[in-house]
CSV table of N, CA and C in Angstrom, one decimal:
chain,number,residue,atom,x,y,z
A,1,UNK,N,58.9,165.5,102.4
A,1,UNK,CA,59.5,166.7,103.0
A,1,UNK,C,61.0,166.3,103.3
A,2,UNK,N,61.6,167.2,103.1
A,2,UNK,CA,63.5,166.9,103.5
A,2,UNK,C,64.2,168.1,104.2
A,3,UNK,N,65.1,167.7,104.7
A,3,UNK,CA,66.0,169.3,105.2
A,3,UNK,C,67.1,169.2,103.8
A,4,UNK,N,67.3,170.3,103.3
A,4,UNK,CA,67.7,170.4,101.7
A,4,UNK,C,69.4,171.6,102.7
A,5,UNK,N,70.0,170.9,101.8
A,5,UNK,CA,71.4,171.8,101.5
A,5,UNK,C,71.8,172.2,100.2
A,6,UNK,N,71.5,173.3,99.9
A,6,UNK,CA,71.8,173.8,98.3
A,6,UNK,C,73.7,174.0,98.4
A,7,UNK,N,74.2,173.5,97.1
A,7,UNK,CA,75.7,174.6,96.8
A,7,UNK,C,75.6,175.2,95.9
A,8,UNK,N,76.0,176.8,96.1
A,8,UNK,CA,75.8,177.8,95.1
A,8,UNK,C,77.1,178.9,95.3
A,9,UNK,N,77.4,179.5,94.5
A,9,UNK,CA,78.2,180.3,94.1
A,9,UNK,C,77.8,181.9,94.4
A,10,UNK,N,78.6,182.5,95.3
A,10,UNK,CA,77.8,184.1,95.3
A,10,UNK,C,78.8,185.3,94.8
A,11,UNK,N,78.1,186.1,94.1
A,11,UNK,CA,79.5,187.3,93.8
A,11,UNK,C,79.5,187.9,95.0
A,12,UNK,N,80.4,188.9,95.1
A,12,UNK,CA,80.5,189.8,96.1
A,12,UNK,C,79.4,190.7,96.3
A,13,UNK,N,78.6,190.9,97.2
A,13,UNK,CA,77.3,191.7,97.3
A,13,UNK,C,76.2,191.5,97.2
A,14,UNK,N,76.3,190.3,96.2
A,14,UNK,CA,75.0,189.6,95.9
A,14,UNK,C,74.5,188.6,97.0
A,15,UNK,N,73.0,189.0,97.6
A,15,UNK,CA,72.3,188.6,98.8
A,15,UNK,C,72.1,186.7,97.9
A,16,UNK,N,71.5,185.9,99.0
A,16,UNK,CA,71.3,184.7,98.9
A,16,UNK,C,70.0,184.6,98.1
A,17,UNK,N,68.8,185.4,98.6
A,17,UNK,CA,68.0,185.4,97.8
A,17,UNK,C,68.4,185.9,96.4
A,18,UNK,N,68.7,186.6,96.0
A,18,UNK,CA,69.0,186.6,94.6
A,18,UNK,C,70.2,185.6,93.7
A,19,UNK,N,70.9,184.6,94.7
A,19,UNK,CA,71.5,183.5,94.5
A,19,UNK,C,70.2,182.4,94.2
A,20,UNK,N,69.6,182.5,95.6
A,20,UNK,CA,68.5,181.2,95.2
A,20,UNK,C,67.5,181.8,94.0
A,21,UNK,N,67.5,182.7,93.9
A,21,UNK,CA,66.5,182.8,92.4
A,21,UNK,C,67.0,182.6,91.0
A,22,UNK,N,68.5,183.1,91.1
A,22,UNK,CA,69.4,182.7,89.5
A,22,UNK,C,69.4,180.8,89.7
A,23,UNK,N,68.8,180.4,91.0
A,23,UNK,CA,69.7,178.8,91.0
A,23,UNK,C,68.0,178.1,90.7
A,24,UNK,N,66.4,178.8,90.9
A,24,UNK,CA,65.4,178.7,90.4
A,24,UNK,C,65.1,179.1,89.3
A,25,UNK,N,66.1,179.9,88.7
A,25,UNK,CA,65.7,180.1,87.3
A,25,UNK,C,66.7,179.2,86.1
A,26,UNK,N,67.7,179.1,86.5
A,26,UNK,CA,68.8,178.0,85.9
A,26,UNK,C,67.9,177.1,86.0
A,27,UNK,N,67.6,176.1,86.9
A,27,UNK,CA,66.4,174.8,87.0
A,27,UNK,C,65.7,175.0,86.1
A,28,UNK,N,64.8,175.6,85.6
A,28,UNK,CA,64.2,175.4,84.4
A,28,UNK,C,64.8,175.0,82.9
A,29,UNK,N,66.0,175.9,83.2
A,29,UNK,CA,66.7,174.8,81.7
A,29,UNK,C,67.6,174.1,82.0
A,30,UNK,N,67.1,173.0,80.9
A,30,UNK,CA,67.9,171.6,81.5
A,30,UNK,C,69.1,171.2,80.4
A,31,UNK,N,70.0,172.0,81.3
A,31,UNK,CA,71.6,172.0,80.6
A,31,UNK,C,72.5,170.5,81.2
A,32,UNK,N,73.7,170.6,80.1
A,32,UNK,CA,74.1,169.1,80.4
A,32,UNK,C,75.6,169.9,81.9
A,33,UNK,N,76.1,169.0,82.5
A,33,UNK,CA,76.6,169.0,84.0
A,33,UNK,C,77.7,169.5,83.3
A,34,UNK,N,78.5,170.5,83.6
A,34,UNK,CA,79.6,171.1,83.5
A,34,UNK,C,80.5,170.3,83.8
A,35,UNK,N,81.6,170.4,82.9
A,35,UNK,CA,83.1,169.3,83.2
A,35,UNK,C,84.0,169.5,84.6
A,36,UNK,N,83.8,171.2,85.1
A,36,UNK,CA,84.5,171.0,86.1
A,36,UNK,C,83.6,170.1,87.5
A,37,UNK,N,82.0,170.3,87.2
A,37,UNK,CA,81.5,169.6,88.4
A,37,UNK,C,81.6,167.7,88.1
A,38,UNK,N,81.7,167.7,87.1
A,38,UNK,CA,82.2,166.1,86.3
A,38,UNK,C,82.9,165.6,87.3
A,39,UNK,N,84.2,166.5,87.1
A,39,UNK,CA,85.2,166.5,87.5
A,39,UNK,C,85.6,165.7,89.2
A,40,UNK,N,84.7,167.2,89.8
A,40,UNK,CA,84.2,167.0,91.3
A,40,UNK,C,83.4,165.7,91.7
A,41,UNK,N,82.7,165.2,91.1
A,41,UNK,CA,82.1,164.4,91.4
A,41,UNK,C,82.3,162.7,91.3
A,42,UNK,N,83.8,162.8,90.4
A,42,UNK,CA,84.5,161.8,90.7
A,42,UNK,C,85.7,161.6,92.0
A,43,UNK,N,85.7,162.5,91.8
A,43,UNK,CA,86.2,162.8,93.7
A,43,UNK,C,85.0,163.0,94.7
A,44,UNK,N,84.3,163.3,94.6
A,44,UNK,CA,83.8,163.2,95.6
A,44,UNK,C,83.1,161.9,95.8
A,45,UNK,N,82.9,160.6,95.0
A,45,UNK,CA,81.7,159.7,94.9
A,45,UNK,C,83.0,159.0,96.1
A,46,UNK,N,84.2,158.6,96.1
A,46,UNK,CA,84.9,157.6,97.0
A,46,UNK,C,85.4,158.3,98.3
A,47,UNK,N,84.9,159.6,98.4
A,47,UNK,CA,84.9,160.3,99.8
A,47,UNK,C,83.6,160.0,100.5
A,48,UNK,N,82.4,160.0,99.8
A,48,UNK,CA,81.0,159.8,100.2
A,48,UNK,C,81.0,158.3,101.1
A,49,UNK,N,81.7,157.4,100.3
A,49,UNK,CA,81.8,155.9,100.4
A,49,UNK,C,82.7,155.7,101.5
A,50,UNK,N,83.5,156.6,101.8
A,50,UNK,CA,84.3,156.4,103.4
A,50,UNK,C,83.1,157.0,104.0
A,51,UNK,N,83.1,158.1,103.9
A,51,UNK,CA,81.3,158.3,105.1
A,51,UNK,C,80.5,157.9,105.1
A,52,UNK,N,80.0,157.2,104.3
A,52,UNK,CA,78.2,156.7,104.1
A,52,UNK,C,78.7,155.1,104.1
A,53,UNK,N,79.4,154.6,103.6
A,53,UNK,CA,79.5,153.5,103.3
A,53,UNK,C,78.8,153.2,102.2
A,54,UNK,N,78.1,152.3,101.9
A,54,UNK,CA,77.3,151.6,100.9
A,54,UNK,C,76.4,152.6,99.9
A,55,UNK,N,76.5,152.7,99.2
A,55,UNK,CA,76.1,154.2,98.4
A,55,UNK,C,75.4,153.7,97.1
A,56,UNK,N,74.6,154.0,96.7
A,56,UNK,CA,73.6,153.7,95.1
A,56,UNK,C,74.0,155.0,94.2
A,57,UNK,N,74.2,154.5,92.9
A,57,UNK,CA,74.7,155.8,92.1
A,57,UNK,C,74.1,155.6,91.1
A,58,UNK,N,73.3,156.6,90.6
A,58,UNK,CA,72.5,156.7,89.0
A,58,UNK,C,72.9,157.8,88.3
A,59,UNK,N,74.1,157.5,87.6
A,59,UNK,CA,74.1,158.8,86.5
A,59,UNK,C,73.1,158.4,85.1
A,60,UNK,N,72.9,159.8,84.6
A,60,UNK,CA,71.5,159.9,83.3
A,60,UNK,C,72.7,160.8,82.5
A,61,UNK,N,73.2,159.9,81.7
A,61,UNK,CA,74.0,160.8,80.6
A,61,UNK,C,75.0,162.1,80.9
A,62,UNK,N,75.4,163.2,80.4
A,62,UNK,CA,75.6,164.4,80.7
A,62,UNK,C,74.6,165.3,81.8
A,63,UNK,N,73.7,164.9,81.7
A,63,UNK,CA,72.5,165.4,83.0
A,63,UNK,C,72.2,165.4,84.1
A,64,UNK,N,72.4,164.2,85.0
A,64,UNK,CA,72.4,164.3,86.1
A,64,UNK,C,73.4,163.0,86.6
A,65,UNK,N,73.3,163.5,88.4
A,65,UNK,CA,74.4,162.4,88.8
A,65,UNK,C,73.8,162.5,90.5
A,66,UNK,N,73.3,161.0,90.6
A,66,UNK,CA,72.5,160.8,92.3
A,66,UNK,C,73.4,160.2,93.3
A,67,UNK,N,73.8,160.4,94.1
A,67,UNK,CA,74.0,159.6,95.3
A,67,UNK,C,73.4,159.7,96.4
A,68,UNK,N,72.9,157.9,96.9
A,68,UNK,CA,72.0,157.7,97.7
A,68,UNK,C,72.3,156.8,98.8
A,69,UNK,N,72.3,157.2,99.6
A,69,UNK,CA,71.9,156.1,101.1
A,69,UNK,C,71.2,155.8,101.4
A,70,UNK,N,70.6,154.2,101.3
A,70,UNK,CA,69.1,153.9,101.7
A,70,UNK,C,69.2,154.3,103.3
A,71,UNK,N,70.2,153.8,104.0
A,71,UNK,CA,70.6,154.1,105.8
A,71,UNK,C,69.8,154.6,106.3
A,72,UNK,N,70.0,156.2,105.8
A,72,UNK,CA,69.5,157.5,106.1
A,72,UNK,C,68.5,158.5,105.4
A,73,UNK,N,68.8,158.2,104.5
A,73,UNK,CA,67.8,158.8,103.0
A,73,UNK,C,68.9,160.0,102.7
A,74,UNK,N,70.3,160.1,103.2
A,74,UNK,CA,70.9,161.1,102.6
A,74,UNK,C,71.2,160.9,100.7
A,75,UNK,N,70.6,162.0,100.0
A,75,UNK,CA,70.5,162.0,98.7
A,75,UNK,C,71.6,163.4,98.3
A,76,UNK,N,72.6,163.2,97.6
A,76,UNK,CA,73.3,163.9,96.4
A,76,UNK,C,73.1,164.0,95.7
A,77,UNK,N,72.7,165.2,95.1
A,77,UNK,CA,72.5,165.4,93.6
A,77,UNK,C,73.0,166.5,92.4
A,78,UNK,N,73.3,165.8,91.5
A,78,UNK,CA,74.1,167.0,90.6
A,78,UNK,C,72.7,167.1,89.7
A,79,UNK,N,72.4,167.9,89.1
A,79,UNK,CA,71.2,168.4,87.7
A,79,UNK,C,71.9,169.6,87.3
A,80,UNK,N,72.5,169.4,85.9
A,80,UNK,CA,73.1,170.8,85.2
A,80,UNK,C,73.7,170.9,86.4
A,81,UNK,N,74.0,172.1,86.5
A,81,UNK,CA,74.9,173.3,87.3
A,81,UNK,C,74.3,173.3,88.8
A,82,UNK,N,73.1,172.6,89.2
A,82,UNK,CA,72.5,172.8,90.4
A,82,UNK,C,72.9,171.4,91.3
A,83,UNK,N,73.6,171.9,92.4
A,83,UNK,CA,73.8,170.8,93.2
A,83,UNK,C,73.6,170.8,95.0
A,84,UNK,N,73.1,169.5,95.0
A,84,UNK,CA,72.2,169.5,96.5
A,84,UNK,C,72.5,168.3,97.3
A,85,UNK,N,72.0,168.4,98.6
A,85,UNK,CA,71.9,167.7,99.3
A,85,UNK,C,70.5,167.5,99.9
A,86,UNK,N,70.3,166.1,100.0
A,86,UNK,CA,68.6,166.1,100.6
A,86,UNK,C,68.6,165.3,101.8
A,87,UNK,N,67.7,165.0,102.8
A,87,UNK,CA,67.8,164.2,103.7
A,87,UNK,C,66.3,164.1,104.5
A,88,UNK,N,65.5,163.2,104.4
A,88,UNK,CA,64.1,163.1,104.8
A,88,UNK,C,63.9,163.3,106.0
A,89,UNK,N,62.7,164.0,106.6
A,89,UNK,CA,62.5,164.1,108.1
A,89,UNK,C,62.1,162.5,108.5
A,90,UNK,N,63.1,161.9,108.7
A,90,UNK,CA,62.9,160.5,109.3
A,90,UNK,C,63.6,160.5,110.8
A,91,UNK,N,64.1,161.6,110.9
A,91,UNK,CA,65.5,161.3,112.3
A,91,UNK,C,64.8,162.2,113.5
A,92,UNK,N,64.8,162.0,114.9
A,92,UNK,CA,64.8,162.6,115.5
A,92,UNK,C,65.9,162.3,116.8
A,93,UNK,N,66.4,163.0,117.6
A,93,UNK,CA,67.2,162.7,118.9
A,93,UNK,C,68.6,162.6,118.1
A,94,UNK,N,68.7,161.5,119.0
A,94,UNK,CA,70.5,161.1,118.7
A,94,UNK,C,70.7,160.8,117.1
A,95,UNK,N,69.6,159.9,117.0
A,95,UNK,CA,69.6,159.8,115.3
A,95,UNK,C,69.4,161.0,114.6
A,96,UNK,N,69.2,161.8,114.0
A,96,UNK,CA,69.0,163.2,113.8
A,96,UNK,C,70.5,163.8,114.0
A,97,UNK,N,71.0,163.8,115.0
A,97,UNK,CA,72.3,164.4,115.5
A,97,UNK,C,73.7,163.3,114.4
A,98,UNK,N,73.1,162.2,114.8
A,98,UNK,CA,74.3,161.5,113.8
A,98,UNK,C,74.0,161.5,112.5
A,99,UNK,N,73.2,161.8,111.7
A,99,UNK,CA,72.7,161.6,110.3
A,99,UNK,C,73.0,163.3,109.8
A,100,UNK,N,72.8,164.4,110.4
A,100,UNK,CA,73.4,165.4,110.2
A,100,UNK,C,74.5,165.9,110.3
A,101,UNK,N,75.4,165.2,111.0
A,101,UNK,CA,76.8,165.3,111.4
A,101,UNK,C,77.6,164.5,109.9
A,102,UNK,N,76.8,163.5,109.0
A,102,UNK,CA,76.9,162.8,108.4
A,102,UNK,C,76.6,164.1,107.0
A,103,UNK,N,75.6,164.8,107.1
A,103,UNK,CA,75.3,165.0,106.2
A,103,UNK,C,76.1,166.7,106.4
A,104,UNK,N,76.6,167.5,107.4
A,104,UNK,CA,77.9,168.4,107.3
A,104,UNK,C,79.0,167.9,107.0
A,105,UNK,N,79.2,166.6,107.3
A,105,UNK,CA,80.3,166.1,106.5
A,105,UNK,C,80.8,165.9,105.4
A,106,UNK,N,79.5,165.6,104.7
A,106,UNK,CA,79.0,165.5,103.2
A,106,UNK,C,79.6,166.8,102.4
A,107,UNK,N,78.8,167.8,103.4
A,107,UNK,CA,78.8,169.2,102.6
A,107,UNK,C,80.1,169.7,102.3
A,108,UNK,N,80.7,169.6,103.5
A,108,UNK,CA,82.1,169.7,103.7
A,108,UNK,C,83.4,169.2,102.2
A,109,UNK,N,83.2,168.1,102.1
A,109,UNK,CA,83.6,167.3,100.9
A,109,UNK,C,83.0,168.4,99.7
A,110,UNK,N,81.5,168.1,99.1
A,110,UNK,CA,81.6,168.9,98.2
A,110,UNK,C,81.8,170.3,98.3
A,111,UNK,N,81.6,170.8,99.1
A,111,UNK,CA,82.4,172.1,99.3
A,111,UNK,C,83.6,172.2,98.5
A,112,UNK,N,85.0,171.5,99.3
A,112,UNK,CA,85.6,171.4,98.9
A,112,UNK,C,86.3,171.0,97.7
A,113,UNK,N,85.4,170.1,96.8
A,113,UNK,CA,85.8,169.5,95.3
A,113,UNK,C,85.3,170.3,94.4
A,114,UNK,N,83.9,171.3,95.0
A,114,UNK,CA,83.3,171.8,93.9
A,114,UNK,C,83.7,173.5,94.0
A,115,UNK,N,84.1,174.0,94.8
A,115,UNK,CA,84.7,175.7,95.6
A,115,UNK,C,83.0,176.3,95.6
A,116,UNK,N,82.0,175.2,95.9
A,116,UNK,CA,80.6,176.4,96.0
A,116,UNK,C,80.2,176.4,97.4
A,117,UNK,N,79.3,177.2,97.7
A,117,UNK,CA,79.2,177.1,99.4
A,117,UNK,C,78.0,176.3,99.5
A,118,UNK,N,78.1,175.5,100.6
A,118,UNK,CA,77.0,175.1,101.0
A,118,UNK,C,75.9,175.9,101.7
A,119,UNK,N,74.6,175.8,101.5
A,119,UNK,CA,72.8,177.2,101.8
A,119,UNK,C,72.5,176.2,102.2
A,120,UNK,N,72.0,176.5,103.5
A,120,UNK,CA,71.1,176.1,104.6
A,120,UNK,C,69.5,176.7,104.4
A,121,UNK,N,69.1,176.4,103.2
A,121,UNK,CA,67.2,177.6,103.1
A,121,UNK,C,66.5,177.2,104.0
A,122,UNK,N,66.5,175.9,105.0
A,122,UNK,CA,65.4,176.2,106.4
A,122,UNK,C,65.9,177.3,107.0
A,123,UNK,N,67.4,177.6,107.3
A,123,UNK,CA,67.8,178.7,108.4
A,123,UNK,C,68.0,179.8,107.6
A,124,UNK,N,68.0,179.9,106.1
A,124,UNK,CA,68.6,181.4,105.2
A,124,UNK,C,69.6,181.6,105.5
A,125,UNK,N,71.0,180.7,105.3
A,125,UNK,CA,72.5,181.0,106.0
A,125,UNK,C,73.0,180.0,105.3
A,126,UNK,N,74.8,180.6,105.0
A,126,UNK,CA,75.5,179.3,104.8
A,126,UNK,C,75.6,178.0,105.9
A,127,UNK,N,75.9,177.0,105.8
A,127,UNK,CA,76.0,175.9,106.8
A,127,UNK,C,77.3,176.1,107.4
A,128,UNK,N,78.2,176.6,106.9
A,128,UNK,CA,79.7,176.7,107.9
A,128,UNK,C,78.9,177.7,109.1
A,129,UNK,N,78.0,178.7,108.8
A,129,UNK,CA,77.3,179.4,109.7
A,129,UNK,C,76.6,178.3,111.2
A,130,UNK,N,76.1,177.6,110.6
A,130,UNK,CA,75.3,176.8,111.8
A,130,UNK,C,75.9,176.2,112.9
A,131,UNK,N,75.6,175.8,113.5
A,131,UNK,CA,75.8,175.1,114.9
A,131,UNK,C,75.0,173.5,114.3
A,132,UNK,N,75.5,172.3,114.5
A,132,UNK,CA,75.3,171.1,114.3
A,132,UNK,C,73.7,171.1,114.9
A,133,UNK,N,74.4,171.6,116.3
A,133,UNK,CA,73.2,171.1,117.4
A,133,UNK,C,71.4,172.1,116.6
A,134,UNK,N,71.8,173.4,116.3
A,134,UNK,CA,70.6,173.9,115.9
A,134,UNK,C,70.0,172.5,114.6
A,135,UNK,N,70.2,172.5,114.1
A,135,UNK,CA,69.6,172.0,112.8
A,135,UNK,C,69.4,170.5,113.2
A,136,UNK,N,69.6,169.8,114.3
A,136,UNK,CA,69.4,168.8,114.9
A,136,UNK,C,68.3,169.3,115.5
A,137,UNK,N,68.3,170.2,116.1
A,137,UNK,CA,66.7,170.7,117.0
A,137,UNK,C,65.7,170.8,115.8
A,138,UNK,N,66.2,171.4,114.4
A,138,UNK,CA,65.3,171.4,113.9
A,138,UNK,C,64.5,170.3,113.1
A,139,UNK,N,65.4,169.6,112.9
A,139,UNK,CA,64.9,168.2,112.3
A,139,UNK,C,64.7,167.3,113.1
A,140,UNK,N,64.9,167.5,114.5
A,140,UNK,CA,64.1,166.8,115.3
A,140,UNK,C,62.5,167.1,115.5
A,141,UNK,N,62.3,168.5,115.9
A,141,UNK,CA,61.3,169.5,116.0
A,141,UNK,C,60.1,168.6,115.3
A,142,UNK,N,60.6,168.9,113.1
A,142,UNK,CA,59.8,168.6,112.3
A,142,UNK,C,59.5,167.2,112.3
A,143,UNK,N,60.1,166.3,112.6
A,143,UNK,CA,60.0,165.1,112.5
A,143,UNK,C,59.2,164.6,113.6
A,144,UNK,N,59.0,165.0,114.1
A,144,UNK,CA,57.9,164.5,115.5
A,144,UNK,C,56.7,165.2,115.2
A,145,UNK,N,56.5,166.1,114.5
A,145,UNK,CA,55.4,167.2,114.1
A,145,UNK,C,54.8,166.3,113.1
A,146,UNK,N,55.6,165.7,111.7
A,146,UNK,CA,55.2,165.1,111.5
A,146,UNK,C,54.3,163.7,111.6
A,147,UNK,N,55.3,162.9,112.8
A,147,UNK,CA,54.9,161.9,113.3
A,147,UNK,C,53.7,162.0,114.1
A,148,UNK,N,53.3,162.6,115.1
A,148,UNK,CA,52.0,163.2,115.2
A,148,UNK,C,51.1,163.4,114.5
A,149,UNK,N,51.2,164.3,113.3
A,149,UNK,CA,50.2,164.6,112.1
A,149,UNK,C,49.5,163.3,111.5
A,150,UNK,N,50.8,162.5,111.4
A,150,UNK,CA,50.7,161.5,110.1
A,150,UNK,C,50.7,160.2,110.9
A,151,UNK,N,51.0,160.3,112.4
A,151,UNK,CA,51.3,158.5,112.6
A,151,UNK,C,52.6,157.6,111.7
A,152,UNK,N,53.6,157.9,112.7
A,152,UNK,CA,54.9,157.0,112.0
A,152,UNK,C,55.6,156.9,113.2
């Protein structure tokens, strides 16, 4: 389980759910990465590396493109046209609060390189929308729910 940041593109009018459905029905076909997100993603890999520091990169051809922090478990990912952010319910408290702050940072950057907006689907909202602190409560919240459940 992860707290997931989608970037997507919305026309005028068009709700998020019918964004996240064109961005679940795109996923099924597996198209090669668009040159403008190419593009972005060579700018964005030595912006990541001033915030994250130490970073693991697997590109797969025209298809996809990972960046990883073992740190935190913050994950980047380009597939075709679909691009994300992932981060494991490992954090809770202060840790949680600085690995999220790490990971609006993140969003921020691609935001920027790629012009798509960062989706928040735990809260149903863009992320410029949130408050730090909520989404820290929440992945604190889950992450102790888990730890409970499962023992960690």
């Amino acid at each position: 389980m992860s707290y997931d940041v989608y970037f997507m593109s919305r026309r005028n009018g068009q709700s998020w759910d019918e964004v996240l459905e064109a961005m679940e029905d795109a996923a099924e076909r597996s198209e090669p990465i668009p040159a403008r997100l190419l593009e972005a993603w060579d700018r964005i890999v030595p912006q990541a590396r001033i915030l994250l520091g130490e970073v693991d990169i697997t590109e797969y051809e025209q298809k996809s493109r990972d960046l990883s922090h073992s740190g935190t478990g913050i994950d980047l990912s380009v597939f075709g046209d679909e691009v994300s952010i992932t981060v494991p319910y490992w954090h809770a408290g202060d840790d949680a609060a600085v690995v999220l702050g790490k990971v609006f940072a993140l969003s921020a950057i691609v935001e920027k390189e790629t012009g798509l907006t960062a989706y928040d689907p735990q809260t149903e909202r863009p992320l410029a929308e949130m408050q730090p602190q909520g989404a820290t409560g929440l992945m604190s919240r889950i992450t102790e729910d888990l730890r409970s459940r499962y023992g960690g």
